[in-house]
Every structure is written in structure tokens, then in C-alpha cells.
Coordinates of C-alpha atoms in Angstrom, one line a residue:
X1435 CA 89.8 129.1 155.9
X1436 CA 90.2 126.7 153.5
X1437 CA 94.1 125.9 152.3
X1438 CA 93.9 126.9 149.0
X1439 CA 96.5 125.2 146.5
X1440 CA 98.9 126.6 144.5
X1441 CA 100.2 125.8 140.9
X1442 CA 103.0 127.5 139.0
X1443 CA 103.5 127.4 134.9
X1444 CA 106.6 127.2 132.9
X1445 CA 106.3 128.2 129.0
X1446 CA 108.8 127.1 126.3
X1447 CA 108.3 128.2 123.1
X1448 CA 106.5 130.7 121.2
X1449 CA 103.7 134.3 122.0
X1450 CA 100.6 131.8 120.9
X1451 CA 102.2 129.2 123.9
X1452 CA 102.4 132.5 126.3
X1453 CA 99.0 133.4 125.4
X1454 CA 97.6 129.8 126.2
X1455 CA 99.1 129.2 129.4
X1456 CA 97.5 132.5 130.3
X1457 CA 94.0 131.2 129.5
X1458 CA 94.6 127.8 131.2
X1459 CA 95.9 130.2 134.4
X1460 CA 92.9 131.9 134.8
X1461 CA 90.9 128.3 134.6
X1462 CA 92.7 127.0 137.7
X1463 CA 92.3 130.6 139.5
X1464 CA 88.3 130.1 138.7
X1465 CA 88.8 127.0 139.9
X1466 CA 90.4 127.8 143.4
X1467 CA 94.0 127.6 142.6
X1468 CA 96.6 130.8 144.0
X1469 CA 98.8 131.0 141.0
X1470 CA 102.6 131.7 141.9
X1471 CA 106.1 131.6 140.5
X1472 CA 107.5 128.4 138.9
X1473 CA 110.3 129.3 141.6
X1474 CA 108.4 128.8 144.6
X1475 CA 106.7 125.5 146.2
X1476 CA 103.7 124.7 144.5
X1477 CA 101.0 121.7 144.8
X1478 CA 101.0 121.6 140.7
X1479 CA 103.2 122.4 138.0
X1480 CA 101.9 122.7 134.4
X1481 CA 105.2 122.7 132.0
X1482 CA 103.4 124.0 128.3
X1483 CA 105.7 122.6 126.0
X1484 CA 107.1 123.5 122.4
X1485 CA 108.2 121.3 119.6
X1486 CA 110.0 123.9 117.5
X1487 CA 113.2 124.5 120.0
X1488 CA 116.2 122.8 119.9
X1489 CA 116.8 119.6 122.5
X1490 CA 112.6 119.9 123.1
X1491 CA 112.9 116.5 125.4
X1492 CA 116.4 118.0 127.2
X1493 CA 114.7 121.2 128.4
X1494 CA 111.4 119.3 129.5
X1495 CA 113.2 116.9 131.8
X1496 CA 115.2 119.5 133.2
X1497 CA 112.4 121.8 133.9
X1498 CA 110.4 118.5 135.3
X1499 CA 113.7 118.1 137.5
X1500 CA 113.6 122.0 139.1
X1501 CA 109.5 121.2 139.9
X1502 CA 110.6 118.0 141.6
X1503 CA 113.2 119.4 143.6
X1504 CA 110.6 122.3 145.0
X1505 CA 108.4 119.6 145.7
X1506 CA 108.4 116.1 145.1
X1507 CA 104.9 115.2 146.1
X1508 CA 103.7 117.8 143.9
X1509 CA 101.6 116.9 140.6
X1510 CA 103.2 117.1 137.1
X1511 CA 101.1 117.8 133.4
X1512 CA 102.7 118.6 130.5
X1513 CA 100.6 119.9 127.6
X1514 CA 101.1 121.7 124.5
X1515 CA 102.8 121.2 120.9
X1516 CA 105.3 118.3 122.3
X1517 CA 102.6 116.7 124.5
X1518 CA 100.9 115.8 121.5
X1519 CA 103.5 115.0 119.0
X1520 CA 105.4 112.3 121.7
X1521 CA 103.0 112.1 124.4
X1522 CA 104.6 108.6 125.7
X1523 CA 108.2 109.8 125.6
X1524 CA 107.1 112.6 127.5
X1525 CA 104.9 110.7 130.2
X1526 CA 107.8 108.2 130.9
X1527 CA 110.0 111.3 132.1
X1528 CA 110.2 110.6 135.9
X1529 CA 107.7 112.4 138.1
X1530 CA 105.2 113.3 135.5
X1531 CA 101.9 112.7 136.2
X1532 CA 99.8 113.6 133.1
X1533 CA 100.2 114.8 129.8
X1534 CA 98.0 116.3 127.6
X1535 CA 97.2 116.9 123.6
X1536 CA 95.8 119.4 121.4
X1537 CA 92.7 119.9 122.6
X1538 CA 92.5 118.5 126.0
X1539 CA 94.8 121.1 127.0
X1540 CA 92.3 123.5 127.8
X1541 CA 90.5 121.2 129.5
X1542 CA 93.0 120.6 132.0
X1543 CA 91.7 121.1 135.5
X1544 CA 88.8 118.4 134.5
X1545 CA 91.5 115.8 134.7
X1546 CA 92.7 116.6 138.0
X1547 CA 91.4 115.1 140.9
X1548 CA 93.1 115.0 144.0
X1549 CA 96.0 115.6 143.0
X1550 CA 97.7 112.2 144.1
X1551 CA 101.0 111.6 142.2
X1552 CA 100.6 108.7 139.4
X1553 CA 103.2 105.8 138.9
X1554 CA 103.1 106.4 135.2
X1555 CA 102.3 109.6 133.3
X1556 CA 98.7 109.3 132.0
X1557 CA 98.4 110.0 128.5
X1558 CA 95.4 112.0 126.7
X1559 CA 96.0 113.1 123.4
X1560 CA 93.9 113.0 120.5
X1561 CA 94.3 112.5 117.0
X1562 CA 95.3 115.3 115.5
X1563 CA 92.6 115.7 112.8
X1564 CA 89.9 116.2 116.5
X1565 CA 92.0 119.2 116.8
X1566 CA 89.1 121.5 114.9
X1567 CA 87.5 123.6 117.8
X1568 CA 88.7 126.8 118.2
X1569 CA 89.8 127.9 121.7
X1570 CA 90.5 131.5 122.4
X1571 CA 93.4 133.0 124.9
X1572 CA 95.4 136.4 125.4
X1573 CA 98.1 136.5 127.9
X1574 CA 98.1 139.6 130.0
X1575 CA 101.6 138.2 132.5
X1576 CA 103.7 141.6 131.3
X1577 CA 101.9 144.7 132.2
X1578 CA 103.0 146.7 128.9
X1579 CA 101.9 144.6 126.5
X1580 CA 99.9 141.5 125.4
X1581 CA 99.5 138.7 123.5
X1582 CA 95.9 137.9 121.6
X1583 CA 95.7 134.6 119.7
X1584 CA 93.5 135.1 116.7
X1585 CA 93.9 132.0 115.4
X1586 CA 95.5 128.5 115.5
X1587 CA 96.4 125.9 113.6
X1588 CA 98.2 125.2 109.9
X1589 CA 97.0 124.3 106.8
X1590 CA 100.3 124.4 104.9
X1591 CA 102.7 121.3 104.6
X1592 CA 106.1 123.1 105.0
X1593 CA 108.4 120.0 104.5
X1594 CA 110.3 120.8 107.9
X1595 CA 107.3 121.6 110.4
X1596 CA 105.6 119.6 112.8
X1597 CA 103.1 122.4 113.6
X1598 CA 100.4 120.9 112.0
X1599 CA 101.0 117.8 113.4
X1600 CA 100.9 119.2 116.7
X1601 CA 98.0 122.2 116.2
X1602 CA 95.7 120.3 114.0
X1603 CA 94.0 122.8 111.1
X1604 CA 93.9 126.1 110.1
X1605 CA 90.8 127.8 112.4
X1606 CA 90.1 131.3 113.7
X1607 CA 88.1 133.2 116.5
X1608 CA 85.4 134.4 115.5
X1609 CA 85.8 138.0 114.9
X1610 CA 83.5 139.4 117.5
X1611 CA 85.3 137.3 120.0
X1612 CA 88.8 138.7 119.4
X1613 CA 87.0 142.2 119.7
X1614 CA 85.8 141.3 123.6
X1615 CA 88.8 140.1 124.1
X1616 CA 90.9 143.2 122.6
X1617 CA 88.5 145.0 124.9
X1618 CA 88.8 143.1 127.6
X1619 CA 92.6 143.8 127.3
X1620 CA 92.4 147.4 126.9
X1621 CA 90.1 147.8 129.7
X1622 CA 93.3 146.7 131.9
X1623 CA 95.4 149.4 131.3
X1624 CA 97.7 147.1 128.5
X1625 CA 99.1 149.7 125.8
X1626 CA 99.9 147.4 122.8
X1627 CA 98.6 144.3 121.8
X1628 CA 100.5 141.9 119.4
X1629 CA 98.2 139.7 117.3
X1630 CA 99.7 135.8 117.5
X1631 CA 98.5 132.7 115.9
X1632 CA 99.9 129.8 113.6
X1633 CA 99.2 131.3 110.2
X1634 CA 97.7 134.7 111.5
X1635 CA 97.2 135.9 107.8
X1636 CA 95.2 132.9 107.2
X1637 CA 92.9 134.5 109.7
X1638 CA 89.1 133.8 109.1
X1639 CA 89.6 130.1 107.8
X1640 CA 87.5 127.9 110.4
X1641 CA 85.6 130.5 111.9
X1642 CA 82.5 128.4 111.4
X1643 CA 84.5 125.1 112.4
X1644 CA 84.9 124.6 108.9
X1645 CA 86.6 126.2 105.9
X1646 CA 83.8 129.0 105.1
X1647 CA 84.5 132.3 106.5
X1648 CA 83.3 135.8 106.4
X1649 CA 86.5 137.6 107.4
X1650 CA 90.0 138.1 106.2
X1651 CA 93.2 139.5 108.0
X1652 CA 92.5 142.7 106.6
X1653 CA 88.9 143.1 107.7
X1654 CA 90.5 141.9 111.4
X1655 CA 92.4 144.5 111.3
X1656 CA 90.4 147.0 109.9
X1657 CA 88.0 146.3 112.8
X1658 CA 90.9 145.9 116.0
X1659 CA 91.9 149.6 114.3
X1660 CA 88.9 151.2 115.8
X1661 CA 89.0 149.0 119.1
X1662 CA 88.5 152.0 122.0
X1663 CA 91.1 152.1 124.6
X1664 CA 93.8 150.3 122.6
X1665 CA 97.0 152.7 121.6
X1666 CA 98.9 150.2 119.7
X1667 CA 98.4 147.0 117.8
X1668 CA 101.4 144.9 116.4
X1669 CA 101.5 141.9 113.5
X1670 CA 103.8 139.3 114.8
X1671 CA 104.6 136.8 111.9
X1672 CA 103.2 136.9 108.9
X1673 CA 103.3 135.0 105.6
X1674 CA 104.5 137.0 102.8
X1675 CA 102.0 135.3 100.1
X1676 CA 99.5 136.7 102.9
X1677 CA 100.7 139.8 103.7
X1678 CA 98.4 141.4 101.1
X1679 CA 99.5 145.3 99.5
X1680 CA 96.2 146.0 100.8
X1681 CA 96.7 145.2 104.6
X1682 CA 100.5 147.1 104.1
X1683 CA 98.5 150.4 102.7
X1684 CA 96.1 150.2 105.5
X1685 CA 98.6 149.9 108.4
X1686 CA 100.1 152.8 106.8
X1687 CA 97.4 155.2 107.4
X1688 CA 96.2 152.9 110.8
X1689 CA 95.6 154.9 114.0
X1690 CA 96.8 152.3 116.6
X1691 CA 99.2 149.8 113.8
X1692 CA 102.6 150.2 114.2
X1693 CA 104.8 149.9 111.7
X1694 CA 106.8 146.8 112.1
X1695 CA 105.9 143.6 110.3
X1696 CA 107.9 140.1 110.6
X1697 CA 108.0 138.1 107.4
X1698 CA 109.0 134.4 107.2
X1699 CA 111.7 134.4 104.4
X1700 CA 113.4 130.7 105.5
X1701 CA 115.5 130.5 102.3
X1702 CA 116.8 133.2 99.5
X1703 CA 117.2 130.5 96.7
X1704 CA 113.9 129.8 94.9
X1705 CA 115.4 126.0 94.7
X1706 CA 115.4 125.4 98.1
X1707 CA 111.9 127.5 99.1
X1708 CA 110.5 124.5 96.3
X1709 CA 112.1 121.2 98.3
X1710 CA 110.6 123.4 101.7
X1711 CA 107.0 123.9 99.9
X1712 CA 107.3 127.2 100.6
X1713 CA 104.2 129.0 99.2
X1714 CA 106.3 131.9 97.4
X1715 CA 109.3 132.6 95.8
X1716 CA 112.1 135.5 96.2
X1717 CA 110.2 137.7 93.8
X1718 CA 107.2 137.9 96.3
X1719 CA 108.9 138.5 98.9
X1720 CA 111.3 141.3 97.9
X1721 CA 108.1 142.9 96.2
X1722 CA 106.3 142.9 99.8
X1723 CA 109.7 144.7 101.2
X1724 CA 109.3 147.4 98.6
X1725 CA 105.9 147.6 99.1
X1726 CA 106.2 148.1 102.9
X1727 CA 108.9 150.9 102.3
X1728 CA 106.9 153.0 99.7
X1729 CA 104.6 153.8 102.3
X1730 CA 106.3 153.3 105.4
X1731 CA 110.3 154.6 104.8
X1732 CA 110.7 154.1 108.5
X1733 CA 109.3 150.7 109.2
X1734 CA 111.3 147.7 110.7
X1735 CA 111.5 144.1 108.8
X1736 CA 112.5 141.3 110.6
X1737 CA 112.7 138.2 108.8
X1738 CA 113.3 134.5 109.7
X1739 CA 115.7 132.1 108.1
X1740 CA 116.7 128.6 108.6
X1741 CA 119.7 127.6 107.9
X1742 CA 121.7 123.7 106.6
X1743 CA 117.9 122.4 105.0
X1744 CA 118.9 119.0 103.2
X1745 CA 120.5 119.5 100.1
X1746 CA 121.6 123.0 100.7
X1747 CA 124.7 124.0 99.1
X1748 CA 127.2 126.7 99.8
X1749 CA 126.0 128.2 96.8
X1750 CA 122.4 128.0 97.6
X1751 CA 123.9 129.5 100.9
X1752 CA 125.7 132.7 99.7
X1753 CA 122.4 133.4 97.5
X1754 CA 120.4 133.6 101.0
X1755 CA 123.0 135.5 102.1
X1756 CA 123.2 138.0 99.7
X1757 CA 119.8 138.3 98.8
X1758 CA 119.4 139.2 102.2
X1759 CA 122.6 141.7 102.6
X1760 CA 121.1 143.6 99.8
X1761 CA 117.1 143.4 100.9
X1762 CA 116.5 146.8 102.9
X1763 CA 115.2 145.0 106.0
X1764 CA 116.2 145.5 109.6
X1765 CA 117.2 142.6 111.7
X1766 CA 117.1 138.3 111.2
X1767 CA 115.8 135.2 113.2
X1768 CA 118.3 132.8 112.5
X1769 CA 117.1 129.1 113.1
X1770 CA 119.4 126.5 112.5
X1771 CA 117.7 123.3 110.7
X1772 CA 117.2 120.5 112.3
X1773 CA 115.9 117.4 111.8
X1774 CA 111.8 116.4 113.1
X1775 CA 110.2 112.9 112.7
X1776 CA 107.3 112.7 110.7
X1777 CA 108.2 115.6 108.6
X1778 CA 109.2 115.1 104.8
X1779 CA 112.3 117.2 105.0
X1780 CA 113.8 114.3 107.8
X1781 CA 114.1 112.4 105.2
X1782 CA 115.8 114.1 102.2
X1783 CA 118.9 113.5 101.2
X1784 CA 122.3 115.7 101.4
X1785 CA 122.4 116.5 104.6
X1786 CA 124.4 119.0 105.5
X1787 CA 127.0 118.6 108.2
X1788 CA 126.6 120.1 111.8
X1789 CA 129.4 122.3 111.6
X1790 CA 128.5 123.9 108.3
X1791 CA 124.7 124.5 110.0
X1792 CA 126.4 126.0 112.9
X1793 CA 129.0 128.4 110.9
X1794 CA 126.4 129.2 108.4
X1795 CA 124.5 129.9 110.9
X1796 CA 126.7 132.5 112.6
X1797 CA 127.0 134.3 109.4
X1798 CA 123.9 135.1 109.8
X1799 CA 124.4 136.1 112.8
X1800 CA 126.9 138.8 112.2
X1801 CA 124.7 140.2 109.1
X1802 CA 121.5 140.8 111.6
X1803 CA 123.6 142.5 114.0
X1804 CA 124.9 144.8 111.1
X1805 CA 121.3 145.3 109.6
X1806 CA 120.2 146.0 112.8
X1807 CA 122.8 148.5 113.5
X1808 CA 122.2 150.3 110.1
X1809 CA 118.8 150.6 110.8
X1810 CA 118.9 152.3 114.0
X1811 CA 121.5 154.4 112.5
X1812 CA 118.7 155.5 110.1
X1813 CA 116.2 156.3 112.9
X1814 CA 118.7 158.7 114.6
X1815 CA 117.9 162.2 115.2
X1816 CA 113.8 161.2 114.1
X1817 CA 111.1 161.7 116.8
X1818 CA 109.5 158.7 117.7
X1819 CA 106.9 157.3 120.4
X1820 CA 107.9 155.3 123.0
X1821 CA 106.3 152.2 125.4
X1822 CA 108.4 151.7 128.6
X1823 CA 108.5 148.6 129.7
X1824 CA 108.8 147.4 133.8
X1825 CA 112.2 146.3 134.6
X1826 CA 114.8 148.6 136.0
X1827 CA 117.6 147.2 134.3
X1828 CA 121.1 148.4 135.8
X1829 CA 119.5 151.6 136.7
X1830 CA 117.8 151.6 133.2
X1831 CA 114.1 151.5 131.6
X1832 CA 113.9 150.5 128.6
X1833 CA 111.0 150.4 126.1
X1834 CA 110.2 150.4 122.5
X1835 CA 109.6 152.5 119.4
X1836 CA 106.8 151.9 117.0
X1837 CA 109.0 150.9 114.8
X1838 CA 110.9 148.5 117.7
X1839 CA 113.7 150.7 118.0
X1840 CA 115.2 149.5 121.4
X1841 CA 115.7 152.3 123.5
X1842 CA 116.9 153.2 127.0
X1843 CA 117.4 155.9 129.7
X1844 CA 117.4 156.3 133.5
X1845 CA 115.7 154.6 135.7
X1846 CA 112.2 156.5 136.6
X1847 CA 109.1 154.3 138.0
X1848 CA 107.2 156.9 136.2
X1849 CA 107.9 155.9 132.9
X1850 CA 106.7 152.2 133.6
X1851 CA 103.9 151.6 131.2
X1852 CA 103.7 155.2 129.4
X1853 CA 104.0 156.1 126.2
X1854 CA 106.5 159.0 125.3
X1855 CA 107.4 161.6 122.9
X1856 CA 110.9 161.2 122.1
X1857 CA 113.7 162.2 120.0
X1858 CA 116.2 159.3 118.8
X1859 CA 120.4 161.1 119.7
X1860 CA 122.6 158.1 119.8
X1861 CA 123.4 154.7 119.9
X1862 CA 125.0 153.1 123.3
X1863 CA 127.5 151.2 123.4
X1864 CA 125.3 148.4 124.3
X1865 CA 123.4 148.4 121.0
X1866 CA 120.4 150.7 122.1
X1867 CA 119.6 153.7 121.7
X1868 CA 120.1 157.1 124.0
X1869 CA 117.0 159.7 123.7
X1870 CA 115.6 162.9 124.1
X1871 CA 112.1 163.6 125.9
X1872 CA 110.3 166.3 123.6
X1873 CA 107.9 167.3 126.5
X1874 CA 109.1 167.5 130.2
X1875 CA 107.8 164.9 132.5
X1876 CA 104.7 165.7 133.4

């Protein structure tokens, strides 16, 4: 027999990069490739790379190092958001062999031929604006959940992102598509999906490969709702100028929605959303909170917030702070800003200090873990539903609420990949939360 090769993935970054290096998996499998762990000894190592994360390059050399040091004749691509933002500095990293843009990425195993290492990485990335083709992907790596891209890409001009740079325009799958592949999901035995993209509630933009569209976010959803097989679907990110009242009511009342949404705030002073070109102000967003609890009392809010923007004061600081302290929402993504080239926000003025970034950012910090905590306190003694997840942690399983309540108990294989009737009794002292089983084990 033949000796098949092997190649191994590492992903930095975010669901949608999770979801992609999925897709590109299952192109080398068709192609004859075993995949295995990025621990083991592999012919080829693909490293999808992000552009958000702190010390992007850092990361990416030292993830280049560990492949190298499994196997030194083994061949090297890097592709993804910081493949095609700094292709060069990337290729000149020592044993890569090939790195790869926007939209060669899913392309990849036609640019492999045998597999021969090259002096000097070879470079194929586009210009951005070829970036208008809409590839599909769903990664299926954890067995209790997945994620399903729905669409890519970014329109907006948020003064401190390099997303669009790096992901080209705002386009979408085409509806149909997403429902094969929602099906094709479900058919596998996954119990939740969670809907990724760029700009999800932009969904329907580019459908046709330009900006016509038939579909909405809410008619996605409306149409994943009835999706046979599936027991829960989950929003990941969504704008809050996009989160319409509409979609909110609809999840409400939704058979397989849960009710968890994760809105973008970035900044609680209206001055600062304006030098971010933020598409909202506070007003919008605290009415989409109030919204959300009307109808859904026990729903978890998790919001993101970047910290130290240029020209941020410590006043325009304590108003994020206490706009958010007083906001009924249940835990924070702190990000602490830092600078991107080509982005207009690199070049501002004021910046703010390292120090301040980092101790504003710990603030933060400590205010998530206290929303957090108050909100599970809330959800004590209710009776929930719950997905348990594959790990046996320290003689644990844990698993999640609807409403991503982290919970845990003993250890049973059973429970992997079930979903439960529970009752919510206490907090641990780890931070999650004890339960009940309302129906014995079956």
C-alpha cells in the first residue's frame, strides 16, 4: 500500500478561522492526506493565522519552530488573516515554505507539489478587493458542537480593524447552501451549531457576488429554526445596529435558538464609539439589552470592549465603566487596544500609555468576573437544559446551559454529548455551577 502522508493544522484566532481550517482539512483528506495532531510527525503543517491577537508574528514563529522541531524536512504554508495582511514578513520566517492570501487559501492543496522544502517562502496573495467569492466551511473538530460560517468579510471601516483588509468584502452563503450544510451537520450527531462570520448580521449582502440580496439575518434564522435534526442553534457576535427587535422577538419564541446573544459594545462614551466609526451610539445599544430582557428575563449578554483607544481619557474610561456596571448584562471580552498598520486609529493622536491599557484593562477584568457571578447567582435554583461536553476534567464533565451557564458534575461517559434536564443548586468554588438531574439517568 501506498504510504499515505500526513499533515497536521494549528489555528490562532477566531470560530470563522476554526471553521475554515476544517473545510481546507477535509480538501487534503479528499486529496489523500491522513490528518493527525499538530503534536505528532507530520509531512505538512498548515499554521491558519489571525491578525487580531496580540504578538500575531511571535506566536507564528513559535508555532513554525514546534513543526520544525517534529520534523525539519516537513513542508510549511501559512494562510489566513495575517498571510494576507504581511505575507513577506511571514514567508521570510525560517522554514516556511508557502504562504497564502484571502482567497488562495482554499485552494491550497493545488499549490503543493511534491512537497520539497523551498529556500524562501513563496508568496500568493491577492489584492484584497479579488477577495469577492464566497467560500463556505463548518468545522465539526469538537463532537458537541459546531461552527457554520455564514458569511465572511466586512464592509465597515472601524478605525482600529484590519479585518477588511485581511477578508476583503461583506459576502454571504447562499441560503440554501448553509441549510445543506446545517444538515449535513446534524446528520452527524452535533447538538448545537453556533452561526460565525465577520459581520453575521450583515448576512445576505453578496449572496449574488454582489451587493443584491434576497435574505436577511432574520430570514436565516427563521429558516435554520426549522432545520430537522438540529436541537440548538447559537448567535455568536453580533452588531447591535444589526441585531434587529425583530430577530430578538423571534429567538424568543425559537424552537432550537438559545437564548444567549454577544453584542460588540467596544466603548461606553459616545465620543470615543465616533473617533472608532462605530455604527451606533450608547443609546442603541442599552435599548437592544432592554429589548433582549423584556422577552428573555433569563438570557446571557456578553459584550466586548477594548480598552486605551487613542485619545481615551480616564474620564471617557470610568463612563465605559459605569455604563457597563449598571447595563444588566452577564459577562465581558476585554481586548486591550493596540496598535495595526494601515488602520486609521494607528495613527491618532493621545496615545495612551501601556500601563494605563493594561490597568484599565484589568478593571475590566474584575467587573466581568463580578457580572458573571451575579448572573449565575440569578439562574440558581431555575431548571435549565444542559449539553455535556467530552473532557473528563479532574473527574468532572462539564457542559453548558442554554443560556451558557457553565456547569459541572461527576464524571460519567454517559453524559458526553447529551442534553439534560437539570436543576441549577449552587455555585463551586471554582466559579461553576453544581446541579440537579430532574430525571434519573436513563
Amino acid at each position: 500500500m501506498e504510504n499515505r502522508k500526513k499533515v497536521a493544522f494549528y489555528t490562532l484566532g477566531c470560530k470563522l478561522n476554526f471553521s475554515e481550517t476544517s473545510t481546507i482539512a477535509r480538501n487534503f483528506q479528499e486529496e489523500g492526506f491522513d490528518r493527525v495532531d499538530f503534536e505528532e510527525v507530520a509531512d505538512m503543517y498548515v499554521i491558519n493565522t489571525c491578525s487580531v491577537t496580540e504578538n500575531a508574528d511571535k506566536q507564528f514563529k513559535q508555532i513554525v519552530k514546534k513543526a520544525m522541531k517534529l520534523n525539519d524536512k516537513a513542508f510549511v504554508a501559512a494562510v489566513g488573516c495575517y498571510a494576507q495582511l504581511k505575507p513577506e514578513e511571514l514567508a521570510s520566517v525560517d522554514g516556511v515554505d508557502l504562504v497564502l492570501g484571502a482567497t488562495e487559501k482554499f485552494k491550497i492543496t493545488d499549490y503543493i507539489n511534491d512537497l520539497s522544502k523551498n529556500d524562501m517562502g513563496e508568496v500568493h496573495s491577492c489584492e484584497i478587493e479579488e477577495a469577492d467569492f464566497y467560500v463556505g466551511s463548518y468545522s465539526i473538530g469538537d463532537r458537541t458542537r459546531a461552527f457554520l460560517k455564514v458569511q465572511d468579510g466586512c464592509d465597515y471601516k472601524c478605525t482600529y480593524c484590519t479585518i477588511p483588509l485581511a477578508r476583503g468584502i461583506s459576502r454571504s452563503d447562499a441560503l440554501e447552501n448553509v441549510l445543506k450544510n446545517a444538515y449535513e451537520i446534524s446528520q452527524q450527531g452535533i447538538k448545537e451549531i453556533v452561526l460565525t462570520g465577520v459581520n453575521i448580521g450583515d448576512y445576505g449582502k453578496g449572496e449574488f457576488g454582489n451587493k443584491k440580496h434576497e435574505h436577511t439575518f432574520l430570514d436565516l434564522v427563521k429558516a435554520l429554526d426549522e432545520v430537522e435534526g438540529i436541537e440548538r442553534l447559537r448567535i455568536s457576535s453580533i452588531e447591535p445596529n444589526l441585531l434587529k427587535n425583530e430577530t430578538i422577538d423571534f429567538v424568543s419564541k425559537s424552537r432550537t435558538f438559545v437564548p444567549h446573544f454577544h453584542i460588540p459594545l467596544q466603548s461606553g462614551s459616545n465620543e470615543i464609539l465616533g473617533k472608532m466609526k462605530r455604527r451606533y451610539q450608547r443609546d442603541v445599544y442599552v435599548d437592544r439589552v432592554e429589548n433582549i430582557r423584556k422577552v428573555m428575563p433569563h438570557a446571557c449578554i456578553g459584550v466586548d470592549v477594548i480598552v486605551g483607544f487613542p485619545g481615551e481619557t480616564d474620564e471617557h474610561f470610568l463612563e465605559t465603566y459605569n455604563f457597563l456596571n449598571e447595563l444588566d448584562i452577564s459577562y465581558l471580552h476585554v481586548f486591550t487596544y493596540s496598535e495595526r498598520d494601515n488602520t486609521e486609529a494607528a495613527t491618532m493622536e493621545n496615545v495612551v500609555p501601556m500601563n494605563v491599557r493594561s490597568k484599565r484593562s484589568k478593571m475590566l477584568r474584575g467587573l466581568s468576573v463580578k457580572k458573571r457571578r451575579a448572573f449565575y447567582e440569578s439562574q440558581i435554583g431555575t431548571n435549565r437544559t444542559v449539553l455535556f461536553e467530552a473532557e473528563n476534567k479532574e473527574g468532572y464533565i462539564h457542559g453548558f446551559t442554554e443560556n451558557y451557564v457553565k456547569v459541572k458534575t461527576p464524571w460519567n461517559p454517559e453524559l458526553v454529548n447529551t442534553l439534560r434536564e437539570i436543576n441549577l443548586t449552587r455555585i463551586d468554588e471554582d466559579g461553576s455551577v453544581r446541579m440537579e438531574f430532574l430525571n434519573s439517568l436513563v
